[in-house]
Amino acid sequence: MYNLSSSVSWKKLEQLADQTRHEQISDYFSADKKRFDKMSLSLGELFLDYSKNKISDEVFASLLQLAEHSPLRQRRAQMFSGDIIKVTEKRPVLHTALRNRSEEPLLVNGQDVMPDIQAGLKKLEAFSNKVRDGKWLGYTGKRIRSVVNIGIGGSDLGPNMVCRSLLHYKHPEMSFHFISNVDGQHIKKALKSLDPETTLFIVSTKTFSTQETLLNANSAKRWFLEKTGASAADLGLHFVAVSTNKAAAMEFGINPDCIFEFWAWVGGRYSLWSSIGLPIALCIGYDQFVELLEGAYEMDRHFLEAPLDQNMPVILALIGIWYINFLGAETQAVIPYDQALHQFPAFLQQLDMESNGKSVDMEGQPVDYATGPIVWGQTGSNGQHAFFQLLHQGTRFVPIDFIASLQTDEEAEQHHFALLTNMLAQANAFMNGDITDGQQDYTSSPGNRPSNILLLDRLSPRNVGALIALYEHKVFVQGAIWNINSFDQWGVQLGKRLATEISRNIERKSADYDQSTQGLMSIVKKHLNKTKKAQ
Ligand code: F6P
């Protein structure tokens, strides 16, 4: 029986934590001239420097022991081979199959899923090429110039983040918009700038039942029909869907040929590699979308084949476990020094927090240790003028991942030089601080604050694919060691159910609710009535 917190390596790490608390990261470098060489790793065009961590050789060895004694190896093999590891929904977890570039079959319930995946990619290729080449025409015979993705969570964050990070590759005559929030201002602002004759809407929803997405999709449909007076048949030229729920998409009015299906064994936050990536293929082109898949595939092979002590996702995961479970970190900061990656922290929030924000283990027992951290972040150098003060002089222990690309456009060389040197300076300052002769005062920073530095040669589809897969597997490794189910999200169901209930009960005083909710419901009801009277 796997019992993490009573394992020998866990106990060893608890002892080491007490000892480490008083150690200085900078002293590790003084003691080992090869620390940087030893604690840095390259894979393709990615370079990871993890030497600025509060991790001695002994701690690193014990963390590897923890991984060896965990279900990691078995769970990793199960995931890649399509076993049922999403036990609460009796499903496999196969986002890795979506980017499987080998000829190897992948069986789910005895059936090879690769032919369906290949067929899905062919459909994505044909459609995205047709739209990008101006051969897919709207109901008045004009080409598509604007694409609007309507989706939320994994049906928004992944494609949105990838399109933003690869704008360099965007089709020059097309614009891309992402509507997610149920707040009417979100869709109103987006539609204001669009011409219905040249706009393509993608209704992107795995279940085709998410309240926000359906409300936005119906508002977009109403806008299109009111603006154009077009027929339902015309609508089919301007609305496509990405879903596992073909029947619901057809009921909405989507032409069956324009429904890009994917499968229940693809988790929402892991779905950008599937047809959910349609806006990516439309934005950067299908060939570049394949580059994205190939970058992720390379990271998959590395994760599967590299020894644990040379395995990038495993190393990032173990460093995080050390800080979360033994040095008391409650959050993980991710700070891309690259404006094109400004949405990467938001993407990671769903990937990490919706996967590992769990407190019950695989056997259904409450865990007695911390699990997923609060992931947050903002681009550098902006963060330096917003929250770095707390990171430098605050009372909290916040590990940081810095991410940057080495290459940029020629005309931005001077800016890029400033960006990169700022990042190096910050990582150095967090580690070394500036306390002289041990006297800390209000002007000094204590230092001894750890960070990882991840460098991409350039922000290419291949490297972005590898970067995303790196963090997917980091989250997987932590979930496996914590023995939790990283692939369901029952915690979000309660809020969804209550939202429907409260919206139905707003008109009547219901004793079902606490005083606060009742009081707030009556305020909202009064305001709504006032608004109705004013209309
Ligand atoms: O947040 C809950 C969730 O189910 C996510 O896991 C998912 O990505 C999002 O809602 C959207 O779901 P759908 O793609 O089915 O609309």
XYZ file of C-alpha atoms and ligand atoms in Angstrom:
551
model
C 0.000 0.000 0.000
C 1.509 3.350 -1.137
C 1.554 5.762 1.774
C 3.529 8.832 0.737
C 3.925 10.682 4.004
C 5.069 7.639 5.951
C 7.629 6.568 3.344
C 11.321 6.454 4.217
C 12.218 9.030 1.573
C 9.498 11.383 2.839
C 10.859 11.121 6.409
C 14.380 11.705 5.087
C 13.220 14.825 3.258
C 11.555 16.119 6.421
C 14.899 15.836 8.204
C 16.708 17.513 5.326
C 14.172 20.338 5.297
C 15.109 21.346 8.834
C 18.758 21.397 7.864
C 18.180 23.207 4.564
C 16.243 26.051 6.143
C 19.499 27.629 7.306
C 21.507 26.949 4.150
C 22.239 29.571 1.485
C 21.784 28.707 -2.176
C 24.846 30.788 -2.993
C 26.922 28.562 -0.720
C 26.044 25.563 -2.871
C 27.839 27.282 -5.782
C 30.844 28.117 -3.626
C 31.092 24.460 -2.642
C 30.625 23.047 -6.154
C 32.173 24.766 -9.157
C 30.259 22.453 -11.445
C 26.810 23.111 -9.983
C 25.550 25.065 -13.008
C 26.769 22.385 -15.430
C 25.355 19.633 -13.229
C 21.950 21.293 -12.692
C 21.118 22.396 -16.209
C 19.580 20.385 -19.014
C 18.941 20.813 -22.744
C 16.227 19.227 -24.867
C 15.983 20.374 -28.481
C 15.810 24.174 -28.326
C 14.824 24.248 -24.631
C 17.398 24.872 -21.875
C 16.567 24.488 -18.177
C 18.818 25.959 -15.471
C 17.620 24.627 -12.121
C 20.838 25.368 -10.209
C 19.420 28.389 -8.330
C 17.235 26.139 -6.156
C 17.418 25.472 -2.426
C 18.400 21.920 -3.271
C 21.626 20.228 -2.199
C 22.891 17.046 -3.837
C 21.528 15.106 -0.875
C 18.070 16.650 -1.202
C 18.021 15.986 -4.944
C 18.962 12.337 -4.365
C 16.188 11.957 -1.777
C 13.638 13.559 -4.100
C 14.588 11.047 -6.786
C 14.090 8.277 -4.217
C 10.629 9.679 -3.507
C 9.821 9.478 -7.235
C 11.221 5.947 -7.523
C 9.080 4.734 -4.612
C 5.921 6.401 -5.984
C 3.422 5.064 -8.583
C 5.041 7.422 -11.156
C 6.588 4.872 -13.497
C 3.498 2.675 -13.513
C 1.074 5.630 -13.964
C 3.224 7.056 -16.763
C 3.181 3.745 -18.631
C -0.578 3.456 -18.044
C -1.287 6.942 -19.396
C 0.712 6.503 -22.595
C -0.757 3.076 -23.242
C -4.362 4.200 -22.848
C -5.214 2.441 -19.585
C -8.207 3.672 -17.582
C -6.449 6.096 -15.243
C -9.281 8.606 -15.075
C -10.932 6.211 -12.648
C -13.839 8.425 -11.532
C -15.121 8.529 -15.108
C -13.684 5.173 -16.192
C -11.742 6.700 -19.081
C -8.198 6.708 -20.393
C -6.241 9.976 -20.605
C -4.790 10.220 -24.090
C -3.883 13.786 -25.040
C -0.471 12.280 -25.841
C -2.121 10.187 -28.591
C -3.236 13.409 -30.316
C 0.401 14.259 -31.015
C 1.652 10.702 -31.497
C 3.885 11.112 -34.555
C 4.945 7.456 -34.638
C 3.185 4.786 -36.660
C 2.454 2.933 -33.414
C -1.239 1.991 -32.868
C -2.895 3.076 -29.626
C -5.687 0.853 -28.335
C -8.661 2.148 -26.332
C -11.025 -0.683 -25.362
C -9.231 -2.838 -27.921
C -9.681 -0.363 -30.793
C -6.802 1.574 -32.382
C -7.677 5.268 -32.000
C -4.953 6.523 -34.337
C -7.040 6.266 -37.568
C -9.724 8.520 -36.008
C -7.064 10.961 -34.831
C -5.497 11.047 -38.288
C -8.945 11.578 -39.861
C -9.585 14.439 -37.457
C -6.287 16.058 -38.409
C -7.081 15.691 -42.120
C -10.408 17.440 -41.594
C -8.660 20.218 -39.669
C -6.084 20.550 -42.462
C -8.645 20.697 -45.264
C -10.864 23.244 -43.540
C -8.094 25.503 -42.246
C -6.411 25.546 -45.671
C -9.730 26.378 -47.370
C -10.451 29.292 -45.020
C -6.887 30.636 -45.089
C -6.728 30.390 -48.906
C -9.960 32.359 -49.235
C -11.803 29.386 -50.729
C -14.329 29.121 -47.890
C -16.767 31.950 -48.629
C -19.417 33.543 -46.462
C -23.081 33.776 -47.533
C -22.388 36.876 -49.675
C -19.400 35.267 -51.359
C -16.729 37.070 -49.351
C -13.695 35.350 -47.809
C -13.334 34.969 -44.045
C -11.292 37.706 -42.424
C -12.242 37.317 -38.737
C -12.398 34.168 -36.654
C -14.207 34.209 -33.295
C -13.662 31.311 -30.919
C -16.477 30.987 -28.382
C -15.443 28.732 -25.510
C -14.232 28.784 -21.910
C -11.678 26.913 -19.775
C -9.817 24.356 -21.863
C -11.909 25.349 -24.892
C -10.419 28.827 -24.692
C -7.235 29.075 -22.640
C -5.059 26.700 -24.667
C -5.909 27.878 -28.209
C -6.003 31.508 -27.028
C -2.575 31.293 -25.388
C -0.997 29.490 -28.369
C -2.403 31.968 -30.901
C -1.145 34.883 -28.806
C 2.305 33.354 -28.348
C 2.647 32.644 -32.084
C 1.144 35.835 -33.516
C 4.382 36.092 -35.494
C 2.999 33.258 -37.627
C -0.554 34.653 -37.931
C -2.243 34.872 -41.363
C -1.685 38.523 -42.396
C -5.238 39.107 -43.599
C -7.120 37.508 -40.718
C -7.910 38.540 -37.154
C -8.609 36.216 -34.242
C -10.888 36.856 -31.294
C -11.658 34.770 -28.211
C -14.925 35.169 -26.341
C -15.158 33.251 -23.059
C -16.731 35.215 -20.199
C -20.513 35.135 -19.766
C -20.226 38.884 -19.026
C -22.143 40.461 -21.918
C -19.469 43.127 -22.299
C -17.023 40.481 -23.509
C -19.036 39.484 -26.577
C -20.455 42.991 -27.135
C -16.958 44.489 -27.405
C -15.781 41.732 -29.762
C -18.794 41.867 -32.112
C -18.644 45.656 -32.401
C -15.607 45.467 -34.680
C -16.785 42.548 -36.833
C -18.442 42.300 -40.235
C -20.888 39.346 -40.196
C -20.282 38.691 -43.902
C -16.611 37.884 -43.313
C -16.749 36.391 -39.804
C -16.464 32.721 -38.859
C -17.600 31.634 -35.406
C -16.203 28.498 -33.770
C -18.463 27.176 -30.993
C -15.894 25.281 -28.981
C -17.192 23.118 -26.156
C -16.373 19.522 -25.314
C -19.773 18.876 -23.711
C -21.837 21.459 -25.630
C -23.554 22.124 -22.299
C -21.452 24.861 -20.683
C -23.792 27.733 -19.737
C -21.385 30.546 -20.624
C -20.481 29.138 -24.030
C -24.080 28.387 -25.033
C -25.240 31.855 -23.959
C -22.429 33.475 -25.949
C -23.015 31.206 -28.957
C -26.736 32.012 -29.028
C -26.015 35.733 -28.711
C -23.564 35.480 -31.605
C -26.141 33.572 -33.648
C -28.805 36.221 -32.892
C -26.357 39.004 -33.789
C -25.535 37.310 -37.097
C -29.174 36.697 -38.090
C -30.350 40.173 -37.011
C -27.438 41.908 -38.745
C -27.786 40.016 -42.008
C -31.351 38.729 -42.251
C -29.588 35.621 -43.534
C -31.183 32.164 -43.525
C -30.328 29.174 -41.343
C -28.494 27.704 -44.356
C -26.364 30.854 -44.586
C -25.627 30.453 -40.886
C -23.894 27.189 -41.713
C -21.234 29.132 -43.617
C -20.403 31.221 -40.581
C -20.741 28.826 -37.630
C -18.735 25.650 -37.033
C -18.440 23.619 -33.837
C -15.779 21.647 -31.999
C -17.299 19.136 -29.601
C -17.720 15.523 -28.521
C -21.495 16.156 -28.557
C -22.427 16.101 -32.272
C -26.185 15.880 -31.639
C -26.239 19.050 -29.504
C -24.114 20.891 -32.069
C -26.545 19.943 -34.843
C -29.496 21.015 -32.694
C -27.827 24.429 -32.321
C -27.866 24.662 -36.124
C -24.360 23.655 -37.056
C -24.001 21.867 -40.402
C -22.962 18.253 -39.569
C -19.994 18.540 -41.961
C -18.779 21.517 -39.955
C -18.632 19.731 -36.622
C -15.040 18.904 -35.669
C -15.333 16.044 -33.236
C -12.950 14.814 -30.582
C -13.173 12.245 -27.854
C -14.192 11.837 -24.230
C -10.670 10.616 -23.387
C -9.301 14.104 -24.084
C -9.460 16.283 -20.971
C -10.544 19.906 -21.545
C -7.330 21.409 -20.169
C -5.315 18.969 -22.292
C -7.331 19.433 -25.503
C -5.551 22.091 -27.605
C -3.841 19.259 -29.525
C -7.280 18.045 -30.718
C -9.800 19.862 -32.919
C -10.063 22.371 -30.062
C -6.875 23.603 -31.740
C -8.877 24.644 -34.844
C -8.332 28.373 -34.181
C -4.593 27.655 -33.913
C -4.533 25.924 -37.314
C -6.574 28.800 -38.801
C -4.246 31.359 -37.219
C -0.776 29.930 -37.890
C -1.573 27.397 -40.607
C -1.902 23.621 -40.455
C 1.796 22.923 -41.111
C 2.757 25.082 -38.127
C 0.077 23.343 -36.056
C 1.842 20.068 -36.866
C 5.109 21.656 -35.696
C 3.358 22.361 -32.370
C 2.316 18.699 -32.157
C 5.847 17.557 -32.999
C 7.365 19.723 -30.269
C 5.001 18.164 -27.751
C 5.754 14.696 -29.117
C 9.505 15.245 -28.590
C 8.807 16.199 -24.972
C 6.596 13.080 -24.623
C 9.466 10.857 -25.790
C 11.872 12.616 -23.437
C 9.451 12.203 -20.517
C 9.010 8.518 -21.345
C 12.668 7.655 -22.008
C 14.994 9.948 -20.041
C 16.289 8.671 -16.678
C 14.469 10.422 -13.831
C 17.529 12.479 -12.877
C 17.824 13.771 -16.470
C 14.084 14.164 -17.039
C 12.913 17.785 -17.362
C 9.241 17.282 -16.273
C 10.317 15.041 -13.389
C 12.929 17.547 -12.207
C 10.485 20.480 -12.288
C 7.903 18.349 -10.494
C 10.296 17.238 -7.744
C 11.558 20.786 -7.177
C 7.914 21.845 -6.756
C 7.199 19.003 -4.324
C 10.259 19.942 -2.276
C 9.021 23.508 -1.912
C 5.325 22.671 -1.420
C 5.610 19.689 0.907
C 8.815 20.435 2.793
C 9.595 24.178 2.665
C 6.029 25.448 2.973
C 5.479 27.130 -0.392
C 1.810 27.648 -1.123
C 2.136 29.285 -4.517
C 4.225 28.896 -7.653
C 5.010 32.014 -9.682
C 5.484 31.706 -13.449
C 7.000 34.829 -14.966
C 7.542 34.798 -18.727
C 10.008 37.485 -19.797
C 8.236 37.476 -23.149
C 5.153 39.569 -23.843
C 3.932 36.968 -26.354
C 3.623 34.513 -23.438
C 1.502 36.860 -21.334
C -1.346 34.359 -21.301
C 0.834 31.381 -20.379
C 0.321 31.817 -16.576
C -3.468 31.877 -17.058
C -3.256 28.685 -19.138
C -1.112 27.047 -16.452
C -3.620 28.013 -13.769
C -6.231 25.719 -15.282
C -3.708 23.043 -16.254
C -2.182 22.830 -12.775
C -4.915 23.928 -10.386
C -7.806 22.099 -12.060
C -5.623 18.959 -12.252
C -3.987 18.914 -8.818
C -6.356 21.024 -6.735
C -7.471 17.838 -5.003
C -7.542 16.642 -1.349
C -8.636 13.008 -1.736
C -6.282 10.278 -2.995
C -6.881 7.542 -5.575
C -8.281 5.310 -2.848
C -10.804 7.999 -1.868
C -9.002 8.837 1.369
C -8.284 12.444 2.471
C -4.596 13.227 1.953
C -2.452 14.368 4.910
C -0.089 16.497 2.849
C -0.340 19.566 0.608
C -1.092 19.060 -3.084
C -1.458 21.488 -6.015
C -0.062 25.005 -5.463
C -1.696 28.296 -6.344
C -0.179 29.089 -9.724
C 0.056 32.739 -10.682
C 2.147 35.067 -12.767
C 2.531 38.004 -15.035
C 5.115 38.941 -17.634
C 8.445 40.392 -16.746
C 9.663 43.069 -16.822
C 6.197 44.369 -15.807
C 6.179 42.261 -12.626
C 9.234 44.170 -11.420
C 7.009 47.229 -11.118
C 4.077 45.468 -9.515
C 4.717 42.503 -7.163
C 8.473 41.879 -7.167
C 8.700 43.997 -4.021
C 6.901 41.259 -2.101
C 9.034 38.591 -3.754
C 12.228 40.378 -2.724
C 11.382 41.687 0.754
C 8.126 40.032 1.743
C 7.637 37.338 4.369
C 6.479 34.677 1.938
C 8.434 31.901 0.253
C 7.522 31.948 -3.437
C 9.441 29.784 -5.928
C 9.626 31.279 -9.409
C 9.836 29.876 -12.937
C 11.325 32.388 -15.356
C 10.741 31.707 -19.059
C 12.282 33.571 -22.005
C 13.143 33.134 -25.669
C 16.656 34.048 -26.766
C 15.836 35.220 -30.283
C 13.561 38.032 -31.330
C 12.909 40.223 -34.366
C 15.909 42.198 -35.547
C 14.292 45.578 -34.874
C 13.681 44.650 -31.256
C 17.275 43.648 -30.442
C 17.906 46.497 -27.999
C 14.631 45.867 -26.185
C 15.256 42.141 -26.074
C 18.715 42.678 -24.611
C 17.178 44.790 -21.844
C 14.473 42.155 -21.273
C 16.914 39.271 -20.911
C 19.435 41.132 -18.760
C 16.592 42.217 -16.453
C 15.545 38.589 -16.042
C 19.094 37.449 -15.261
C 19.463 40.300 -12.785
C 16.218 39.421 -11.009
C 17.069 35.725 -10.666
C 20.481 36.712 -9.316
C 18.957 39.216 -6.874
C 16.405 36.692 -5.596
C 19.202 34.259 -4.884
C 21.921 36.553 -3.489
C 19.965 39.458 -2.020
C 22.009 42.399 -0.777
C 22.433 41.989 2.958
C 25.863 43.232 3.979
C 27.549 41.941 7.126
C 24.361 40.200 8.159
C 22.558 43.442 8.965
C 19.078 43.322 7.372
C 17.158 46.570 7.405
C 14.283 48.106 5.431
C 16.536 48.692 2.452
C 17.932 45.180 2.097
C 16.647 42.039 0.438
C 17.418 38.770 2.230
C 17.870 36.752 -0.974
C 18.034 32.955 -0.796
C 14.876 32.870 -2.914
C 14.941 30.124 -5.586
C 14.107 30.172 -9.271
C 14.223 28.039 -12.403
C 15.230 29.591 -15.713
C 13.771 28.098 -18.879
C 15.249 29.416 -22.132
C 13.757 28.713 -25.577
C 16.014 29.413 -28.565
C 13.010 31.145 -30.138
C 9.235 31.234 -29.725
C 8.443 28.748 -32.494
C 5.443 26.379 -32.754
C 7.752 23.438 -32.031
C 9.221 25.039 -28.897
C 5.825 26.234 -27.652
C 4.526 22.672 -28.095
C 7.431 21.308 -26.089
C 6.989 23.978 -23.389
C 3.294 23.147 -22.919
C 3.941 19.391 -22.837
C 6.725 19.981 -20.292
C 4.252 21.550 -17.872
C 1.545 18.963 -18.652
C 3.969 16.226 -17.624
C 5.227 18.176 -14.606
C 1.615 18.325 -13.378
C 1.220 14.611 -14.143
C 4.347 13.669 -12.149
C 3.232 15.672 -9.114
C -0.245 14.097 -9.281
C 1.251 10.609 -9.500
C 3.539 11.192 -6.508
C 0.673 12.747 -4.528
C -1.436 9.739 -5.589
C -4.362 11.945 -6.669
C -6.538 11.922 -9.800
C -5.254 14.805 -11.910
C -7.857 14.285 -14.614
C -11.290 14.967 -13.170
C -12.763 18.207 -11.840
C -15.718 17.445 -9.617
C -15.033 20.614 -7.644
C -16.455 22.812 -10.399
C -19.812 21.002 -10.563
C -21.272 22.432 -7.327
C -20.937 26.055 -8.468
C -22.474 25.230 -11.834
C -25.492 23.558 -10.189
C -26.015 26.390 -7.716
C -25.793 29.036 -10.453
C -28.684 27.392 -12.296
C -30.661 27.019 -9.061
C -30.143 30.598 -7.869
C -31.001 32.060 -11.254
C -34.250 30.091 -11.125
C -35.039 31.104 -7.520
C -34.087 34.781 -7.810
C -37.751 35.763 -8.157
C -38.860 34.079 -4.951
C -37.622 34.465 -1.383
C -36.200 31.055 -0.729
C -35.314 29.909 2.758
C -32.993 27.362 1.127
C -30.208 29.890 1.290
C -28.134 31.492 4.022
C -28.908 35.089 5.051
C -26.084 36.522 2.930
C -27.159 34.776 -0.253
C -30.805 35.659 0.380
C -29.896 39.288 1.036
C -27.774 39.492 -2.088
C -30.441 37.761 -4.176
C -32.984 40.387 -3.173
C -30.546 43.198 -4.053
C -29.913 41.688 -7.480
C -33.644 41.078 -7.981
C -34.454 44.694 -7.088
C -31.801 45.928 -9.491
C -33.032 43.655 -12.286
C -36.626 44.884 -11.778
C -35.374 48.481 -11.869
C -33.555 47.756 -15.120
C -36.645 46.124 -16.624
C -38.806 49.166 -15.704
C -36.212 51.514 -17.243
C -36.275 49.574 -20.557
O -14.021 24.222 -15.626
C -14.768 23.065 -15.813
C -14.678 22.649 -17.252
O -15.346 21.434 -17.425
C -13.236 22.543 -17.762
O -12.604 21.354 -17.378
C -13.455 22.681 -19.242
O -12.259 22.961 -19.949
C -14.453 23.860 -19.258
O -15.287 23.627 -18.109
C -15.259 23.989 -20.530
O -15.960 22.793 -20.771
P -16.581 22.547 -22.256
O -15.407 22.490 -23.212
O -17.319 21.260 -22.154
O -17.467 23.723 -22.575
